[in-house]
Structure formats: structure tokens, C-alpha cells
Amino acid sequence: SAVISQKPSRDICQRGTSLTIQCQVDSQVTMMFWYRQQPGQSLTLIATANQGSEATYESGFVIDKFPISRPNLTFSTLTVSNMSPEDSSIYLCSGGQGVTTGELFFGEGSRLTVL
Amino acid sequence: GNSVTQMEGPVTLSEEAFLTINCTYTATGYPSLFWYVQYPGEGLQLLLKATKADDKGSNKGFEATYRKETTSFHLEKGSVQVSDSAVYFCALFGGSGGYQKVTFGIGTKLQVIP
């Protein structure tokens, strides 16, 4: 399976600021996704990153708060905008080949703490 | 919507003990089922999968059987090792209306002590 690199791996941010997380895959992948893992909770899908077009957001997540880019088949970014302490979480990038398997591979995640 | 329920941890076992981590699901149709594992300091990785009823997924000594009648996919291992200490996530892939996604359980932390 492909290897995903995320950066930053962790950061401490001030309320009201924005942070962009980068996700690089070492090979081309069909699908890329962004998940959030809040303390003591499961992974929640934020959106599907679509190459060359707007991301597909899950219920409860909006583009203004979590703008996503995917300029090619190996790279994507997630921005967490106007952060508040409630955004403190681990953000995970994942990839998958095809739309019918459900098999995903993940980066190590980016742990954000908002003060 | 789809959901996955798994036992909350942490689970602490002695080396060579038998492991069971329970997982049940709610889904429309016939989802595929997975167990993912996250070792300390690493990203989640697929451990095993089953795509239809009565399938048994297995890997690294772990097994899980897709039980449609009980909507379960319990993870088992006969003899755990210290290196199995990790967080285990049960997940399903399914959906409706032509849109499918992966839904995860809360994760169960396993600690194996020598």
C-alpha cells in the first residue's frame, strides 16, 4: 500500500488563527479523505478530497471552516479556519484505491491544540 | 445511518492470553467489514477484512468472522504478544443511494503485559 506523509505532525495554535495541514502520498491514489479524531471519540469523516474540483463534505462540515484542496492524485491540503478550542483534535489524511473496496491507508495524523 | 459499536477499553491482558474485542454494526444492505490497528506512533493500518456473510478475515494470528445473523465482527487472537499492544478499530464500508463510506467504531486500546 501507499505511504502517506502528513505535516505538521503536531502544532499549538491560537484561537482565531488558521492552519493548513499537508498530505503527500508516495503514489497516485484514486480517493483521498480527511478525518477528525477527537479525544475519546471515533474517526469522523470530514470530506472527500476530489482532484481538481470542490471537496464533498459530510453533514456538519462546511467549506468555509475546512477548505480542502487536491491539485493532483498525490497531494491534498486541509485548512482549519478561525480555530477555536473545540477544533483541538487529530486530523487524519487517508487514501484508497477505487470506490468499491473500503480499504484505506492513513498518515500518522496531525495533532492540533487550540488555546 | 450506518454505525459501529465496539467495546470500550482499555483492555489489559497478560502475554499469551486469549483476546476478544467485540464489534457489532448497524447498516443497510451488505457492508464490508474491517479491523484497523494503530500501533503507538504510527498511522492506522488495515489488519483484516471480510466482504460477505460467513467470511473469515485473518492476519498476524488475528481472526474475525462476518456474522450477519448477529451483525457482529468480533476480533480474536489465541495468544497475544506484547507487540500486539495497540488501538484496534472496527469499521464498515457501506451506504445507500450510490454513496458509500467507511464508518469507524470508537477504538479499543489493548495493552499486553509481559
mmCIF file of C-alpha atoms in Angstrom:
data_model
loop_
_atom_site.group_PDB
_atom_site.id
_atom_site.type_symbol
_atom_site.label_atom_id
_atom_site.label_comp_id
_atom_site.label_asym_id
_atom_site.label_seq_id
_atom_site.Cartn_x
_atom_site.Cartn_y
_atom_site.Cartn_z
ATOM 1 C CA SER A 1 0.000 0.000 0.000
ATOM 2 C CA ALA A 2 0.994 3.611 -0.425
ATOM 3 C CA VAL A 3 2.718 5.649 2.244
ATOM 4 C CA ILE A 4 1.147 8.910 3.421
ATOM 5 C CA SER A 5 3.133 11.733 4.977
ATOM 6 C CA GLN A 6 1.403 14.490 6.875
ATOM 7 C CA LYS A 7 2.735 17.727 8.212
ATOM 8 C CA PRO A 8 2.779 19.256 10.639
ATOM 9 C CA SER A 9 2.647 16.247 12.933
ATOM 10 C CA ARG A 10 1.533 18.496 15.758
ATOM 11 C CA ASP A 11 1.003 22.157 16.439
ATOM 12 C CA ILE A 12 -0.268 24.524 19.081
ATOM 13 C CA CYS A 13 -2.377 27.327 17.692
ATOM 14 C CA GLN A 14 -4.042 30.451 18.961
ATOM 15 C CA ARG A 15 -7.773 30.962 18.857
ATOM 16 C CA GLY A 16 -8.922 32.713 15.693
ATOM 17 C CA THR A 17 -5.984 31.655 13.536
ATOM 18 C CA SER A 18 -5.959 29.173 10.657
ATOM 19 C CA LEU A 19 -3.676 26.240 9.972
ATOM 20 C CA THR A 20 -3.099 24.230 6.822
ATOM 21 C CA ILE A 21 -2.232 20.539 7.008
ATOM 22 C CA GLN A 22 -0.476 18.948 4.069
ATOM 23 C CA CYS A 23 -0.862 15.356 2.953
ATOM 24 C CA GLN A 24 1.540 13.747 0.476
ATOM 25 C CA VAL A 25 1.136 10.224 -0.907
ATOM 26 C CA ASP A 26 4.085 8.412 -2.429
ATOM 27 C CA SER A 27 1.999 7.086 -5.312
ATOM 28 C CA GLN A 28 -1.143 8.057 -7.165
ATOM 29 C CA VAL A 29 -4.373 7.201 -5.392
ATOM 30 C CA THR A 30 -7.928 7.388 -6.604
ATOM 31 C CA MET A 31 -9.506 8.585 -3.388
ATOM 32 C CA MET A 32 -8.312 10.849 -0.608
ATOM 33 C CA PHE A 33 -10.196 11.612 2.583
ATOM 34 C CA TRP A 34 -9.841 13.777 5.656
ATOM 35 C CA TYR A 35 -10.934 12.505 9.067
ATOM 36 C CA ARG A 36 -11.064 14.043 12.512
ATOM 37 C CA GLN A 37 -10.462 12.103 15.704
ATOM 38 C CA GLN A 38 -11.461 13.985 18.808
ATOM 39 C CA PRO A 39 -10.329 12.789 22.233
ATOM 40 C CA GLY A 40 -12.173 9.630 23.252
ATOM 41 C CA GLN A 41 -14.183 9.518 20.057
ATOM 42 C CA SER A 42 -14.177 7.644 16.812
ATOM 43 C CA LEU A 43 -12.842 8.820 13.484
ATOM 44 C CA THR A 44 -15.305 11.164 11.796
ATOM 45 C CA LEU A 45 -15.167 11.762 8.069
ATOM 46 C CA ILE A 46 -14.858 15.457 7.263
ATOM 47 C CA ALA A 47 -14.799 15.290 3.485
ATOM 48 C CA THR A 48 -13.683 13.504 0.370
ATOM 49 C CA ALA A 49 -10.962 15.421 -1.450
ATOM 50 C CA ASN A 50 -11.700 15.431 -5.171
ATOM 51 C CA GLN A 51 -8.942 16.058 -7.650
ATOM 52 C CA GLY A 52 -9.390 19.346 -9.464
ATOM 53 C CA SER A 53 -12.817 20.108 -8.033
ATOM 54 C CA GLU A 54 -14.524 21.035 -4.796
ATOM 55 C CA ALA A 55 -14.412 18.551 -1.953
ATOM 56 C CA THR A 56 -17.502 16.608 -0.906
ATOM 57 C CA TYR A 57 -18.318 17.464 2.703
ATOM 58 C CA GLU A 58 -20.112 15.348 5.268
ATOM 59 C CA SER A 59 -23.025 16.633 7.267
ATOM 60 C CA GLY A 60 -21.842 19.092 9.889
ATOM 61 C CA PHE A 61 -18.721 20.179 7.993
ATOM 62 C CA VAL A 62 -18.574 23.177 5.654
ATOM 63 C CA ILE A 63 -16.102 24.514 3.144
ATOM 64 C CA ASP A 64 -15.693 27.864 4.861
ATOM 65 C CA LYS A 65 -14.450 26.165 8.018
ATOM 66 C CA PHE A 66 -12.475 23.330 6.407
ATOM 67 C CA PRO A 67 -11.344 24.331 2.914
ATOM 68 C CA ILE A 68 -9.695 21.445 1.111
ATOM 69 C CA SER A 69 -7.559 21.351 -1.989
ATOM 70 C CA ARG A 70 -6.436 18.448 -4.114
ATOM 71 C CA PRO A 71 -4.484 19.658 -7.135
ATOM 72 C CA ASN A 72 -3.304 16.193 -8.223
ATOM 73 C CA LEU A 73 -3.527 12.480 -7.390
ATOM 74 C CA THR A 74 -0.809 12.541 -4.734
ATOM 75 C CA PHE A 75 -1.354 15.713 -2.705
ATOM 76 C CA SER A 76 -4.066 17.355 -0.642
ATOM 77 C CA THR A 77 -4.372 20.068 1.985
ATOM 78 C CA LEU A 78 -6.891 20.689 4.737
ATOM 79 C CA THR A 79 -7.176 24.112 6.343
ATOM 80 C CA VAL A 80 -8.809 24.534 9.721
ATOM 81 C CA SER A 81 -10.050 28.135 9.705
ATOM 82 C CA ASN A 82 -10.754 30.539 12.518
ATOM 83 C CA MET A 83 -9.865 27.928 15.087
ATOM 84 C CA SER A 84 -11.447 27.561 18.498
ATOM 85 C CA PRO A 85 -10.544 25.164 21.331
ATOM 86 C CA GLU A 86 -13.280 22.825 20.070
ATOM 87 C CA ASP A 87 -11.146 22.227 16.976
ATOM 88 C CA SER A 88 -8.427 20.606 19.085
ATOM 89 C CA SER A 89 -8.189 17.175 17.569
ATOM 90 C CA ILE A 90 -6.158 14.775 15.496
ATOM 91 C CA TYR A 91 -6.684 15.291 11.768
ATOM 92 C CA LEU A 92 -6.021 12.275 9.589
ATOM 93 C CA CYS A 93 -5.446 12.064 5.878
ATOM 94 C CA SER A 94 -6.261 8.782 4.209
ATOM 95 C CA GLY A 95 -6.223 7.325 0.745
ATOM 96 C CA GLY A 96 -7.874 4.476 -1.069
ATOM 97 C CA GLN A 97 -7.801 2.860 -4.461
ATOM 98 C CA GLY A 98 -11.176 2.681 -6.152
ATOM 99 C CA VAL A 99 -14.583 3.450 -4.748
ATOM 100 C CA THR A 100 -15.780 -0.053 -4.028
ATOM 101 C CA THR A 101 -13.337 -1.602 -1.588
ATOM 102 C CA GLY A 102 -13.410 0.493 1.567
ATOM 103 C CA GLU A 103 -9.749 -0.302 2.181
ATOM 104 C CA LEU A 104 -7.921 2.764 3.397
ATOM 105 C CA PHE A 105 -4.371 3.665 4.357
ATOM 106 C CA PHE A 106 -3.584 6.511 6.686
ATOM 107 C CA GLY A 107 -0.998 9.077 7.549
ATOM 108 C CA GLU A 108 0.172 9.377 11.140
ATOM 109 C CA GLY A 109 -2.108 12.307 11.750
ATOM 110 C CA SER A 110 -1.707 15.931 12.763
ATOM 111 C CA ARG A 111 -2.429 16.716 16.392
ATOM 112 C CA LEU A 112 -3.759 20.253 16.787
ATOM 113 C CA THR A 113 -4.167 22.002 20.108
ATOM 114 C CA VAL A 114 -6.004 25.317 20.081
ATOM 115 C CA LEU A 115 -5.527 27.603 23.054
ATOM 116 C CA GLY B 1 -27.332 5.698 9.050
ATOM 117 C CA ASN B 2 -24.580 3.161 9.463
ATOM 118 C CA SER B 3 -22.897 2.723 12.830
ATOM 119 C CA VAL B 4 -20.308 0.561 14.539
ATOM 120 C CA THR B 5 -20.253 -0.270 18.233
ATOM 121 C CA GLN B 6 -17.209 -1.804 19.841
ATOM 122 C CA MET B 7 -16.232 -2.468 23.395
ATOM 123 C CA GLU B 8 -14.515 0.352 25.141
ATOM 124 C CA GLY B 9 -11.108 -0.213 26.580
ATOM 125 C CA PRO B 10 -8.597 -0.240 27.750
ATOM 126 C CA VAL B 11 -8.176 -3.979 27.702
ATOM 127 C CA THR B 12 -5.192 -5.277 29.647
ATOM 128 C CA LEU B 13 -4.028 -8.847 29.139
ATOM 129 C CA SER B 14 -1.031 -10.904 30.073
ATOM 130 C CA GLU B 15 1.154 -12.256 27.310
ATOM 131 C CA GLU B 16 -0.222 -15.471 25.725
ATOM 132 C CA ALA B 17 -3.756 -14.727 26.926
ATOM 133 C CA PHE B 18 -6.773 -15.090 24.617
ATOM 134 C CA LEU B 19 -8.149 -11.883 23.142
ATOM 135 C CA THR B 20 -11.669 -10.993 22.112
ATOM 136 C CA ILE B 21 -12.722 -7.484 21.139
ATOM 137 C CA ASN B 22 -16.436 -7.269 20.431
ATOM 138 C CA CYS B 23 -17.829 -5.341 17.483
ATOM 139 C CA THR B 24 -21.410 -5.043 16.271
ATOM 140 C CA TYR B 25 -22.759 -2.945 13.464
ATOM 141 C CA THR B 26 -25.904 -1.402 12.045
ATOM 142 C CA ALA B 27 -26.083 -0.953 8.314
ATOM 143 C CA THR B 28 -28.354 -1.099 5.336
ATOM 144 C CA GLY B 29 -27.564 -3.659 2.709
ATOM 145 C CA TYR B 30 -24.449 -5.792 2.878
ATOM 146 C CA PRO B 31 -21.450 -3.840 4.074
ATOM 147 C CA SER B 32 -17.833 -4.940 4.034
ATOM 148 C CA LEU B 33 -16.279 -5.176 7.493
ATOM 149 C CA PHE B 34 -12.768 -4.333 8.634
ATOM 150 C CA TRP B 35 -10.450 -4.221 11.566
ATOM 151 C CA TYR B 36 -7.817 -1.498 11.547
ATOM 152 C CA VAL B 37 -4.936 -1.267 14.003
ATOM 153 C CA GLN B 38 -2.936 1.729 15.184
ATOM 154 C CA TYR B 39 0.389 0.946 16.822
ATOM 155 C CA PRO B 40 1.943 3.615 19.050
ATOM 156 C CA GLY B 41 3.316 6.483 16.999
ATOM 157 C CA GLU B 42 2.025 5.093 13.702
ATOM 158 C CA GLY B 43 -0.945 5.638 11.405
ATOM 159 C CA LEU B 44 -3.928 3.314 11.171
ATOM 160 C CA GLN B 45 -3.395 0.294 9.007
ATOM 161 C CA LEU B 46 -5.708 -2.389 7.758
ATOM 162 C CA LEU B 47 -5.468 -5.574 9.829
ATOM 163 C CA LEU B 48 -8.092 -7.781 8.192
ATOM 164 C CA LYS B 49 -11.343 -7.658 6.288
ATOM 165 C CA ALA B 50 -14.407 -9.671 5.293
ATOM 166 C CA THR B 51 -16.684 -8.762 2.425
ATOM 167 C CA LYS B 52 -19.660 -11.092 2.830
ATOM 168 C CA ALA B 53 -21.531 -13.128 5.395
ATOM 169 C CA ASP B 54 -19.615 -16.051 6.952
ATOM 170 C CA ASP B 55 -16.299 -14.813 5.529
ATOM 171 C CA LYS B 56 -13.402 -15.056 7.947
ATOM 172 C CA GLY B 57 -10.691 -12.438 7.757
ATOM 173 C CA SER B 58 -7.306 -13.298 9.219
ATOM 174 C CA ASN B 59 -3.877 -11.757 9.545
ATOM 175 C CA LYS B 60 -0.977 -11.905 12.018
ATOM 176 C CA GLY B 61 -2.818 -14.512 14.096
ATOM 177 C CA PHE B 62 -5.937 -12.364 14.394
ATOM 178 C CA GLU B 63 -9.284 -13.570 13.090
ATOM 179 C CA ALA B 64 -12.784 -12.179 12.717
ATOM 180 C CA THR B 65 -15.881 -13.777 11.186
ATOM 181 C CA TYR B 66 -18.633 -11.809 9.470
ATOM 182 C CA ARG B 67 -21.823 -12.872 11.285
ATOM 183 C CA LYS B 68 -24.839 -11.417 9.513
ATOM 184 C CA GLU B 69 -27.373 -13.034 11.833
ATOM 185 C CA THR B 70 -25.878 -11.294 14.863
ATOM 186 C CA THR B 71 -24.480 -8.286 12.930
ATOM 187 C CA SER B 72 -21.121 -8.867 14.548
ATOM 188 C CA PHE B 73 -17.448 -8.986 13.587
ATOM 189 C CA HIS B 74 -15.573 -9.839 16.788
ATOM 190 C CA LEU B 75 -11.782 -9.796 16.724
ATOM 191 C CA GLU B 76 -9.962 -12.751 18.291
ATOM 192 C CA LYS B 77 -6.431 -13.933 18.826
ATOM 193 C CA GLY B 78 -5.461 -17.082 20.618
ATOM 194 C CA SER B 79 -2.226 -15.871 22.209
ATOM 195 C CA VAL B 80 -1.389 -12.192 22.367
ATOM 196 C CA GLN B 81 2.103 -10.766 22.479
ATOM 197 C CA VAL B 82 3.454 -7.536 23.892
ATOM 198 C CA SER B 83 3.897 -6.323 20.312
ATOM 199 C CA ASP B 84 0.110 -6.521 19.831
ATOM 200 C CA SER B 85 -0.345 -3.546 22.159
ATOM 201 C CA ALA B 86 -2.217 -1.014 20.027
ATOM 202 C CA VAL B 87 -5.605 0.567 19.405
ATOM 203 C CA TYR B 88 -7.992 -1.570 17.351
ATOM 204 C CA PHE B 89 -10.803 -0.033 15.274
ATOM 205 C CA CYS B 90 -13.738 -1.925 13.854
ATOM 206 C CA ALA B 91 -15.138 -0.396 10.670
ATOM 207 C CA LEU B 92 -17.653 -0.973 7.924
ATOM 208 C CA PHE B 93 -17.854 0.160 4.333
ATOM 209 C CA GLY B 94 -21.324 0.701 3.017
ATOM 210 C CA GLY B 95 -24.060 3.155 2.329
ATOM 211 C CA SER B 96 -27.062 3.834 0.218
ATOM 212 C CA GLY B 97 -28.085 5.838 -2.773
ATOM 213 C CA GLY B 98 -24.841 5.205 -4.614
ATOM 214 C CA TYR B 99 -22.758 6.828 -1.901
ATOM 215 C CA GLN B 100 -20.598 4.647 0.295
ATOM 216 C CA LYS B 101 -18.116 5.494 3.003
ATOM 217 C CA VAL B 102 -16.129 3.946 5.826
ATOM 218 C CA THR B 103 -17.650 4.242 9.305
ATOM 219 C CA PHE B 104 -15.414 3.565 12.309
ATOM 220 C CA GLY B 105 -16.015 2.391 15.842
ATOM 221 C CA ILE B 106 -14.570 4.234 18.802
ATOM 222 C CA GLY B 107 -11.432 2.112 19.034
ATOM 223 C CA THR B 108 -10.320 -0.282 21.760
ATOM 224 C CA LYS B 109 -6.926 0.118 23.346
ATOM 225 C CA LEU B 110 -5.161 -3.161 24.073
ATOM 226 C CA GLN B 111 -2.242 -3.361 26.446
ATOM 227 C CA VAL B 112 -0.364 -6.624 26.739
ATOM 228 C CA ILE B 113 1.938 -7.010 29.716
ATOM 229 C CA PRO B 114 4.820 -9.485 29.925
#
